[in-house]
Each structure stands twice: as structure tokens, then as C-alpha cells.
Amino acid sequence: MSTNVEPTTNAAGTIPAPATPYQDDIARYWDHEARPVNLRLGDVDGLYHHHYGIGDVDESALGEPGAPDRETRLVAELHRLESAQSDVLLDHLGPIKRGDTLVDAGCGRGGSMVMAHQRFGCTVEGVTLSAKQADFANQRARDLGIDSSVRAQVRNMLAMPFATGQAAGSWNNESSMYVDLHDLFAEHARILTPGGRYVTITGCWNPIYGQPSKWVSQINAHFECNIHSRREYLRAMADNRLVPQAVVDLTPATLPYWELRATSSLVTGIEEAFINSYKDGSFQYVLIAADRV
Ligand code: SAH
């Protein structure tokens, strides 16, 4: 663990001090992340995601079990479901104009940013702790000729480099489990214009189950994160001028993705924890869209 308090410097920017030792760990985690399950899926069409998929599996797209192209088809299908997840997130941003700015907090390699720009024609600003990810996202934007509209920076999403009220919409796509939710939503409420929309898609533990299950603890250990409860999301939003407009339980919609993924050679070992915790009700995959009032 690093105790370095100097800002991390790189081509895409800096994490302004004081970054916590934990944030240094997370930056390092994502700087070194190169799992085939993420990169091979991104190679399908150049949209690189670090999140999971939703929707029914198209069995006809998978071809015959055991066929030589089965794995290629399976990768393409998993990727289609991951992009479908981003589409559902973007559906909940409401009407966005070309002149608007959107903010992707915890943007990863930028797949959702590209999709947002392609859909709305607007400016999309992303922040990530990982210099590797920011450089990757910016290179993709250059390759696509959209780098004047799509940009990733190495920044802490608890102190984003955007003016008060600058964003028409903002989101966390599977990135809110790395931070304190009160700090996070206070910062989104600051950068969002009143009437702007915030959306998150996240795994959360289910207060009906009682406490985080052993599967949830395994997921936390695997990703070095801290999964919050559904109750905590709603409480932290209420405390920070974010009023839920939609709460959608995506758990049934994400299970087919996990069950398909578990059959692939690209398994990472965490599949069982997701499948078991979704099935025993201790963990949920939710979308929450909220109005900044
Ligand atoms: N939203 C992306 C990436 C999800 S992976 C996608 O859907 O593909 C989690 C991301 O959260 C990583 O990019 C990581 O750098 C980012 N992250 C975690 N803590 C952060 C923080 N405090 N500030 C900025 N980004 C953070």
C-alpha cells in the first residue's frame, strides 16, 4: 500500500491530493486490470465496458454447443447484453440536448460515454482514478473522431473538476461501491443543474435479507469494494436533493447474463457469488434514476 500523498501525474491528468490510500489501491487495481472477459468483449465493436449485462439471451445467436465458433458467438452475445445495460441507463437520463454536458463518474474505459455521445450528440465528461483507463478512453475518442466532445480525466468523483450546475445529467455505472454515498451524492447534486437527472446502475445488498451475505462479502473482497444497501442509496439521495423518479430491480434481467457467462472459458471465478446472491435474495442489481431538485 502506498502512503504517497503527492497527486498521481499522467497524460490524462491528476488525482488531486488528498487522494486516500484506498483510492491509490483502486487506481492501481484498474491500472492493472486487463481481464480477457473485458477486453475481448470490447474488441467486438470498440465499446469497452466494465459492467454487466441485462436482457434475455438470444439462443439463436449462440449457434450449436461445441461448434468451433461457439466462444466467439458467446463473447459477442455477452457484449450485446452489456451494451443493452448502458442503453437502459441512458434511457433514464430524460431529454438531453446537443449543447448539454453529461458526466460519467467512474467512467472506466469509456464505453458508456461513447454511447451517450452517439445518442445525444452532446459533450460527455468522464472521471476515473485510473490513468490507464483515462488514456484508453481518450484514445478511443480520438480514433472515433469525437475527442472534442468525449473526454476522460484522472479525477476523484468526490471532487469533480466541473462547475456547480454544469451538468444536465450524470451517472455512476457500477462505480458507486467505491465511495461513501453521502459524499458522492453531495458532489452530484453540486454539479447537476436543478431539474437535471442522476442515474445509477449498481449491485446493492438487500435490507430484506438482513445484512450482507457471505456472497456479498466475497464480491467485496474480489473487487476491493464496499457494496452498499438499497436503503443506504435511498437515504443518501434523500439527504442530497436527489429525488428518485424510478427504482428498477434489474436482478431478473441480469441473471441470464451471469448464467451464460458462467459457461464461458472467460470465467473469472466470481460468477458463483453473483448467481447465488441474486438467487437467495441477498443481493440485487438496481437502477435508480433521480431528479436533482
Ligand atoms: N462505469 C464504467 C466503469 C466501471 S468500473 C463502465 O460501466 O464500464 C469502476 C470505475 O470506478 C473505475 O473506472 C474506477 O476508476 C472508478 N472509480 C472508483 N472510485 C473512484 C473515485 N473515487 N473517483 C473516480 N473514479 C472512481
Coordinates of C-alpha atoms and ligand atoms in Angstrom, one line a residue:
M1 CA 0.0 0.0 0.0
S2 CA 1.3 3.4 -0.9
T3 CA 1.4 6.3 1.6
N4 CA 2.3 8.7 -1.1
V5 CA 0.3 11.9 -0.8
E6 CA 1.5 13.5 -3.9
P7 CA -1.0 13.7 -6.8
T8 CA -0.7 10.9 -9.3
T9 CA 0.5 12.5 -12.6
N10 CA -0.1 11.2 -16.1
A11 CA -1.1 12.1 -19.6
A12 CA -4.8 12.4 -18.7
G13 CA -4.5 14.5 -15.6
T14 CA -4.0 14.1 -11.9
I15 CA -5.9 12.8 -8.9
P16 CA -5.8 15.9 -6.8
A17 CA -4.4 15.4 -3.3
P18 CA -5.5 14.3 -0.8
A19 CA -6.3 11.0 -2.5
T20 CA -6.7 8.4 0.2
P21 CA -4.5 5.3 0.4
Y22 CA -7.7 3.3 -0.6
Q23 CA -8.1 5.4 -3.8
D24 CA -4.5 4.7 -4.6
D25 CA -5.3 1.0 -4.3
I26 CA -8.3 1.3 -6.6
A27 CA -6.3 3.3 -9.1
R28 CA -3.7 0.5 -9.1
Y29 CA -6.3 -2.2 -9.4
W30 CA -7.8 -0.6 -12.6
D31 CA -4.4 0.3 -14.0
H32 CA -3.5 -3.3 -13.9
E33 CA -6.9 -4.7 -15.0
A34 CA -6.7 -6.5 -18.3
R35 CA -9.1 -9.4 -17.9
P36 CA -9.9 -11.0 -21.2
V37 CA -13.6 -11.0 -20.3
N38 CA -13.5 -7.2 -20.5
L39 CA -11.1 -6.7 -23.4
R40 CA -12.3 -9.4 -25.7
L41 CA -15.9 -8.2 -25.3
G42 CA -14.8 -4.6 -26.1
D43 CA -13.0 -5.8 -29.2
V44 CA -16.3 -6.9 -30.7
D45 CA -17.3 -3.3 -31.7
G46 CA -14.9 -1.0 -29.9
L47 CA -17.1 -0.1 -26.9
Y48 CA -15.2 -1.1 -23.8
H49 CA -17.4 -1.8 -20.7
H50 CA -16.5 -2.7 -17.2
H51 CA -20.0 -3.6 -16.1
Y52 CA -22.5 -6.5 -16.5
G53 CA -25.3 -7.2 -18.9
I54 CA -29.1 -7.3 -18.9
G55 CA -31.8 -8.9 -21.0
D56 CA -32.7 -12.2 -22.5
V57 CA -30.0 -14.3 -24.1
D58 CA -30.6 -14.8 -27.9
E59 CA -30.0 -18.5 -28.1
S60 CA -30.1 -18.4 -31.9
A61 CA -27.1 -16.1 -31.9
L62 CA -25.1 -18.6 -29.9
G63 CA -25.1 -21.3 -32.5
E64 CA -24.6 -25.0 -31.7
P65 CA -22.9 -26.0 -28.4
G66 CA -19.5 -27.3 -29.2
A67 CA -19.3 -25.6 -32.6
P68 CA -15.8 -24.1 -33.3
D69 CA -17.2 -20.5 -33.3
R70 CA -19.3 -21.0 -30.1
E71 CA -16.9 -19.0 -27.9
T72 CA -16.7 -16.1 -30.4
R73 CA -20.5 -16.0 -30.6
L74 CA -20.8 -16.2 -26.8
V75 CA -18.4 -13.3 -26.3
A76 CA -20.5 -11.2 -28.8
E77 CA -23.7 -12.1 -27.0
L78 CA -22.3 -11.1 -23.6
H79 CA -21.1 -7.9 -25.1
R80 CA -24.5 -7.2 -26.6
L81 CA -26.1 -7.6 -23.2
E82 CA -23.5 -5.2 -21.6
S83 CA -24.3 -2.5 -24.2
A84 CA -28.0 -3.1 -23.6
Q85 CA -27.3 -2.3 -19.9
S86 CA -25.8 1.1 -20.9
D87 CA -28.8 1.8 -23.2
V88 CA -31.2 1.3 -20.3
L89 CA -29.1 3.7 -18.2
L90 CA -29.1 6.3 -20.9
D91 CA -32.9 5.8 -21.4
H92 CA -33.4 7.2 -17.9
L93 CA -31.4 10.4 -18.4
G94 CA -34.5 12.1 -19.9
P95 CA -34.3 14.6 -22.8
I96 CA -30.7 15.7 -23.4
K97 CA -29.8 18.4 -25.9
R98 CA -26.7 18.6 -28.1
G99 CA -25.4 21.6 -26.2
D100 CA -25.7 19.8 -22.8
T101 CA -22.9 18.3 -20.8
L102 CA -23.2 14.8 -19.2
V103 CA -20.8 13.5 -16.6
D104 CA -19.8 9.8 -16.2
A105 CA -18.5 9.3 -12.7
G106 CA -16.1 6.3 -12.6
C107 CA -16.1 6.1 -16.4
G108 CA -13.7 3.1 -16.9
R109 CA -12.6 2.7 -20.5
G110 CA -15.4 4.9 -21.7
G111 CA -17.9 2.6 -23.4
S112 CA -21.0 4.3 -22.0
M113 CA -19.5 7.8 -22.7
V114 CA -19.2 6.9 -26.4
M115 CA -22.8 5.6 -26.5
A116 CA -24.1 8.7 -24.7
H117 CA -22.4 11.0 -27.3
Q118 CA -23.6 8.9 -30.2
R119 CA -27.2 9.0 -28.9
F120 CA -27.4 12.7 -27.8
G121 CA -24.6 14.4 -29.7
C122 CA -23.7 16.2 -26.5
T123 CA -20.4 16.7 -24.5
V124 CA -19.6 13.8 -22.2
E125 CA -17.0 14.2 -19.5
G126 CA -15.7 11.2 -17.6
V127 CA -13.6 10.8 -14.4
T128 CA -11.7 7.7 -13.3
L129 CA -9.0 7.0 -10.8
S130 CA -7.0 5.0 -13.3
A131 CA -4.6 6.8 -15.7
K132 CA -4.6 3.7 -17.9
Q133 CA -8.3 3.8 -18.3
A134 CA -8.4 7.5 -19.0
D135 CA -5.7 7.2 -21.6
F136 CA -7.6 4.3 -23.2
A137 CA -10.9 6.2 -23.3
N138 CA -9.3 9.3 -24.8
Q139 CA -7.5 7.2 -27.4
R140 CA -10.9 5.6 -28.4
A141 CA -12.4 9.0 -28.6
R142 CA -9.6 10.2 -30.9
D143 CA -10.0 7.0 -33.1
L144 CA -13.7 7.8 -33.5
G145 CA -13.0 11.5 -34.2
I146 CA -15.2 12.5 -31.2
D147 CA -12.4 13.7 -28.8
S148 CA -13.7 17.3 -28.9
S149 CA -16.9 16.0 -27.2
V150 CA -15.8 13.0 -25.2
R151 CA -13.1 13.3 -22.6
A152 CA -11.8 11.3 -19.7
Q153 CA -9.7 12.7 -16.8
V154 CA -8.0 11.2 -13.9
R155 CA -10.0 12.7 -11.1
N156 CA -11.7 11.8 -7.9
M157 CA -15.5 11.7 -8.3
L158 CA -15.9 13.1 -4.8
A159 CA -14.3 16.3 -6.1
M160 CA -15.0 16.6 -9.8
P161 CA -13.5 19.3 -11.9
F162 CA -16.8 20.7 -13.0
A163 CA -18.6 23.9 -12.2
T164 CA -21.7 24.0 -9.9
G165 CA -24.8 23.3 -12.0
Q166 CA -22.7 22.5 -15.2
A167 CA -24.2 19.0 -15.9
A168 CA -27.7 18.3 -17.4
G169 CA -27.2 14.7 -16.3
S170 CA -24.7 12.5 -14.5
W171 CA -24.4 8.8 -13.7
N172 CA -22.5 6.1 -11.9
N173 CA -22.4 2.8 -13.8
E174 CA -21.2 0.2 -11.3
S175 CA -18.8 2.6 -9.7
S176 CA -20.7 3.8 -6.6
M177 CA -19.5 0.9 -4.4
Y178 CA -16.0 2.5 -4.1
V179 CA -17.1 5.6 -2.2
D180 CA -19.2 7.0 0.7
L181 CA -22.7 7.6 -0.8
H182 CA -23.3 10.8 1.1
D183 CA -20.1 12.3 -0.2
L184 CA -20.9 11.0 -3.7
F185 CA -24.4 12.3 -3.9
A186 CA -23.5 15.7 -2.4
E187 CA -21.0 16.1 -5.3
H188 CA -23.5 15.0 -8.0
A189 CA -26.1 17.4 -6.5
R190 CA -23.4 20.2 -6.8
I191 CA -22.5 19.6 -10.5
L192 CA -26.1 18.9 -11.6
T193 CA -28.3 21.7 -12.8
P194 CA -31.6 21.9 -10.8
G195 CA -34.0 19.6 -12.7
G196 CA -31.1 17.5 -14.0
R197 CA -31.2 13.8 -13.8
Y198 CA -28.9 11.4 -11.9
V199 CA -28.8 7.7 -12.7
T200 CA -27.0 4.8 -11.1
I201 CA -26.9 1.1 -12.0
T202 CA -25.4 -0.8 -9.2
G203 CA -25.4 -4.0 -7.2
C204 CA -26.6 -3.4 -3.6
W205 CA -27.3 -5.7 -0.7
N206 CA -31.0 -6.2 0.1
P207 CA -32.1 -4.9 3.5
I208 CA -34.9 -7.5 3.4
Y209 CA -32.2 -10.2 3.7
G210 CA -30.9 -8.5 6.9
Q211 CA -27.1 -8.0 6.5
P212 CA -24.6 -8.5 3.7
S213 CA -24.5 -12.3 2.9
K214 CA -21.3 -14.3 2.6
W215 CA -21.6 -13.9 -1.2
V216 CA -21.8 -10.2 -1.0
S217 CA -18.7 -10.3 1.2
Q218 CA -16.9 -12.4 -1.4
I219 CA -17.8 -9.8 -4.1
N220 CA -16.4 -7.0 -1.9
A221 CA -13.2 -8.9 -1.4
H222 CA -12.8 -9.8 -5.1
F223 CA -13.2 -6.2 -6.3
E224 CA -11.8 -4.4 -3.2
C225 CA -15.1 -2.5 -2.9
N226 CA -17.8 -1.9 -0.4
I227 CA -21.3 -2.7 -1.6
H228 CA -24.0 -0.5 0.0
S229 CA -27.5 -1.5 0.8
R230 CA -30.6 -0.4 -1.1
R231 CA -31.7 1.5 1.9
E232 CA -28.4 3.4 2.1
Y233 CA -28.8 4.6 -1.6
L234 CA -32.3 6.0 -1.0
R235 CA -31.3 7.6 2.3
A236 CA -28.2 9.3 0.9
M237 CA -30.2 10.5 -2.1
A238 CA -32.9 12.0 0.0
D239 CA -30.3 13.8 2.1
N240 CA -28.7 15.3 -1.0
R241 CA -31.6 16.8 -3.1
L242 CA -31.9 13.8 -5.3
V243 CA -35.5 12.6 -5.5
P244 CA -36.0 9.1 -7.0
Q245 CA -38.1 9.1 -10.1
A246 CA -37.6 5.4 -10.9
V247 CA -36.2 2.4 -8.9
V248 CA -36.0 -0.6 -11.2
D249 CA -35.0 -4.1 -9.9
L250 CA -32.8 -5.4 -12.7
T251 CA -32.0 -8.6 -10.9
P252 CA -34.2 -10.9 -13.0
A253 CA -32.8 -9.2 -16.1
T254 CA -29.2 -9.7 -15.2
L255 CA -29.3 -13.4 -14.2
P256 CA -29.4 -14.8 -17.8
Y257 CA -26.1 -12.8 -18.5
W258 CA -24.4 -14.4 -15.4
E259 CA -25.7 -17.9 -16.2
L260 CA -24.4 -17.6 -19.8
R261 CA -21.1 -16.1 -18.6
A262 CA -20.6 -19.0 -16.2
T263 CA -20.5 -21.3 -19.2
S264 CA -17.7 -19.4 -20.9
S265 CA -14.0 -20.0 -20.9
L266 CA -13.6 -16.4 -19.7
V267 CA -14.9 -17.1 -16.2
T268 CA -13.2 -15.0 -13.5
G269 CA -14.3 -17.2 -10.5
I270 CA -16.7 -14.6 -9.1
E271 CA -19.7 -15.8 -11.2
E272 CA -21.0 -18.2 -8.5
A273 CA -21.1 -15.4 -5.9
F274 CA -23.3 -13.3 -8.2
I275 CA -25.6 -16.1 -9.2
N276 CA -26.1 -17.4 -5.6
S277 CA -26.6 -14.0 -4.1
Y278 CA -29.1 -12.9 -6.7
K279 CA -31.0 -16.2 -6.2
D280 CA -31.0 -16.1 -2.4
G281 CA -32.3 -12.5 -2.4
S282 CA -29.3 -11.1 -0.5
F283 CA -28.0 -9.0 -3.5
Q284 CA -29.9 -7.0 -6.1
Y285 CA -29.0 -5.3 -9.3
V286 CA -30.9 -2.0 -9.4
L287 CA -31.3 1.1 -11.5
I288 CA -32.2 4.3 -9.6
A289 CA -32.9 7.5 -11.5
A290 CA -33.3 10.7 -9.5
D291 CA -34.2 14.3 -10.2
R292 CA -31.9 16.9 -8.8
V293 CA -34.3 19.3 -7.1
Ligands
SAH1 N1 -18.6 2.9 -15.4 C1 -17.6 2.1 -16.2 C2 -16.5 1.5 -15.3 C3 -17.0 0.8 -14.1 S1 -15.6 0.1 -13.2 C4 -18.3 1.1 -17.0 O1 -19.5 1.0 -16.9 O2 -17.7 0.5 -17.8 C5 -15.4 1.2 -11.8 C6 -14.8 2.5 -12.1 O3 -14.9 3.4 -11.0 C7 -13.3 2.5 -12.5 O4 -13.1 3.2 -13.6 C8 -12.7 3.2 -11.3 O5 -11.5 4.0 -11.6 C9 -13.8 4.2 -10.9 N2 -13.7 4.8 -9.6 C10 -13.7 4.2 -8.4 N3 -13.6 5.1 -7.4 C11 -13.5 6.3 -8.0 C12 -13.3 7.6 -7.5 N4 -13.2 7.9 -6.2 N5 -13.2 8.6 -8.4 C13 -13.3 8.4 -9.7 N6 -13.5 7.1 -10.2 C14 -13.5 6.1 -9.4

